[in-house]
Amino acid sequence: MPRRHDTRHLISQDQLEGAARAYYDYCDASWDDLDPKAQTHYRTRMQLALNAFVGHLWRPITSVPRDGSAVLLFHRMTGRGDYVWLDKWDVQDRQWRTAPRATPTHWMPVPPPPPG
């Protein structure tokens, strides 16, 4: 069975509520007229969709671009926890610029900045 990714630490309750309402608004119906049990159902569906989305954000380190572009790197250190940092591959020195001793396992593109 594939590993489930929990987005509760990434998505606030307000954001989840907004996403569930937006999803239901797509159905051209009023969220406020929806039975509370059904609202919970929509929130659960949205949480599952967000979990699946987050599960595909991180990519294996073998596919990281080594052209000097900025990326987010992930590294799990036994006994010390998980680390995420912004870094660039130094083409000349053939190592990460800010964490050259680390051995990241995954990467993802830098997300766009928040809206203005």
Coordinates of C-alpha atoms in Angstrom, one line a residue:
M1 CA 0.0 0.0 0.0
P2 CA 1.4 3.4 -0.9
R3 CA 2.5 5.7 2.0
R4 CA -0.1 8.3 2.9
H5 CA 1.1 11.9 3.2
D6 CA -0.4 14.0 5.9
T7 CA -0.9 17.6 4.9
R8 CA -2.3 18.8 8.3
H9 CA 1.1 20.6 9.1
L10 CA 1.0 22.2 5.6
I11 CA -2.6 23.2 5.3
S12 CA -4.4 25.2 8.0
Q13 CA -8.0 24.5 9.0
D14 CA -9.0 27.8 7.4
Q15 CA -7.3 26.8 4.1
L16 CA -8.9 23.3 4.2
E17 CA -12.3 24.9 4.9
G18 CA -11.8 27.3 2.0
A19 CA -10.8 24.5 -0.4
A20 CA -13.8 22.4 0.6
R21 CA -16.2 25.3 0.1
A22 CA -14.6 26.2 -3.2
Y23 CA -15.0 22.5 -4.3
Y24 CA -18.6 22.5 -3.3
D25 CA -19.3 25.9 -4.9
Y26 CA -18.2 24.3 -8.2
C27 CA -21.4 22.2 -7.8
D28 CA -23.3 25.5 -8.0
A29 CA -24.9 25.0 -4.6
S30 CA -24.8 26.8 -1.2
W31 CA -22.3 25.4 1.3
D32 CA -24.3 26.9 4.2
D33 CA -27.4 24.9 3.1
L34 CA -25.4 21.7 3.1
D35 CA -26.0 19.2 6.0
P36 CA -23.0 19.3 8.5
K37 CA -22.4 15.6 8.0
A38 CA -22.1 16.2 4.2
Q39 CA -19.7 19.2 4.9
T40 CA -17.5 16.9 6.9
H41 CA -17.6 14.5 3.9
Y42 CA -16.4 17.3 1.5
R43 CA -13.6 18.3 4.0
T44 CA -12.4 14.7 4.1
R45 CA -12.4 14.4 0.3
M46 CA -10.4 17.7 0.1
Q47 CA -7.9 16.5 2.7
L48 CA -7.4 13.2 0.8
A49 CA -6.9 15.1 -2.5
L50 CA -4.4 17.4 -0.8
N51 CA -2.6 14.4 0.7
A52 CA -2.2 12.9 -2.8
F53 CA -1.0 16.2 -4.2
V54 CA 1.7 16.7 -1.5
G55 CA 2.8 13.1 -2.0
H56 CA 4.0 13.9 -5.5
L57 CA 5.7 17.2 -4.7
W58 CA 9.0 15.7 -3.6
R59 CA 11.1 14.0 -6.3
P60 CA 14.0 11.6 -6.0
I61 CA 17.4 13.3 -5.7
T62 CA 18.6 11.5 -8.8
S63 CA 16.4 13.8 -10.9
V64 CA 17.5 17.1 -9.4
P65 CA 18.7 19.7 -11.9
R66 CA 22.5 20.4 -11.5
D67 CA 22.5 23.6 -13.5
G68 CA 22.8 26.0 -10.6
S69 CA 19.0 26.7 -10.3
A70 CA 17.6 27.0 -6.8
V71 CA 15.7 24.0 -5.4
L72 CA 14.3 22.8 -2.0
L73 CA 16.2 19.8 -0.7
F74 CA 15.0 17.3 1.9
H75 CA 17.2 15.2 4.2
R76 CA 16.3 13.0 7.1
M77 CA 18.9 12.7 9.7
T78 CA 18.5 9.7 12.0
G79 CA 18.0 10.9 15.6
R80 CA 17.9 14.6 14.5
G81 CA 14.8 14.9 12.4
D82 CA 13.9 16.1 8.9
Y83 CA 15.6 19.1 7.3
V84 CA 14.5 21.2 4.3
W85 CA 16.7 23.9 2.8
L86 CA 17.0 26.1 -0.2
D87 CA 20.2 25.4 -2.1
K88 CA 21.9 25.5 -5.5
W89 CA 24.2 23.0 -7.1
D90 CA 27.7 24.4 -7.6
V91 CA 28.6 23.2 -11.0
Q92 CA 32.3 24.0 -10.6
D93 CA 32.8 22.5 -7.1
R94 CA 30.2 19.7 -7.7
Q95 CA 28.5 20.1 -4.4
W96 CA 25.6 21.9 -2.8
R97 CA 26.5 25.5 -1.9
T98 CA 24.9 25.9 1.5
A99 CA 24.9 22.3 2.7
P100 CA 27.8 20.5 1.0
R101 CA 28.2 17.8 3.6
A102 CA 24.6 16.8 3.6
T103 CA 23.2 14.1 1.4
P104 CA 19.7 15.0 0.4
T105 CA 17.3 12.3 -0.6
H106 CA 14.6 14.3 -2.3
W107 CA 14.1 17.7 -4.0
M108 CA 11.3 19.9 -5.3
P109 CA 11.1 23.1 -7.3
V110 CA 11.0 26.4 -5.3
P111 CA 7.3 27.3 -5.2
P112 CA 6.2 30.7 -6.4
P113 CA 5.9 33.6 -3.9
P114 CA 2.5 34.2 -2.3
P115 CA 0.2 36.6 -4.1
G116 CA 0.7 40.3 -3.7

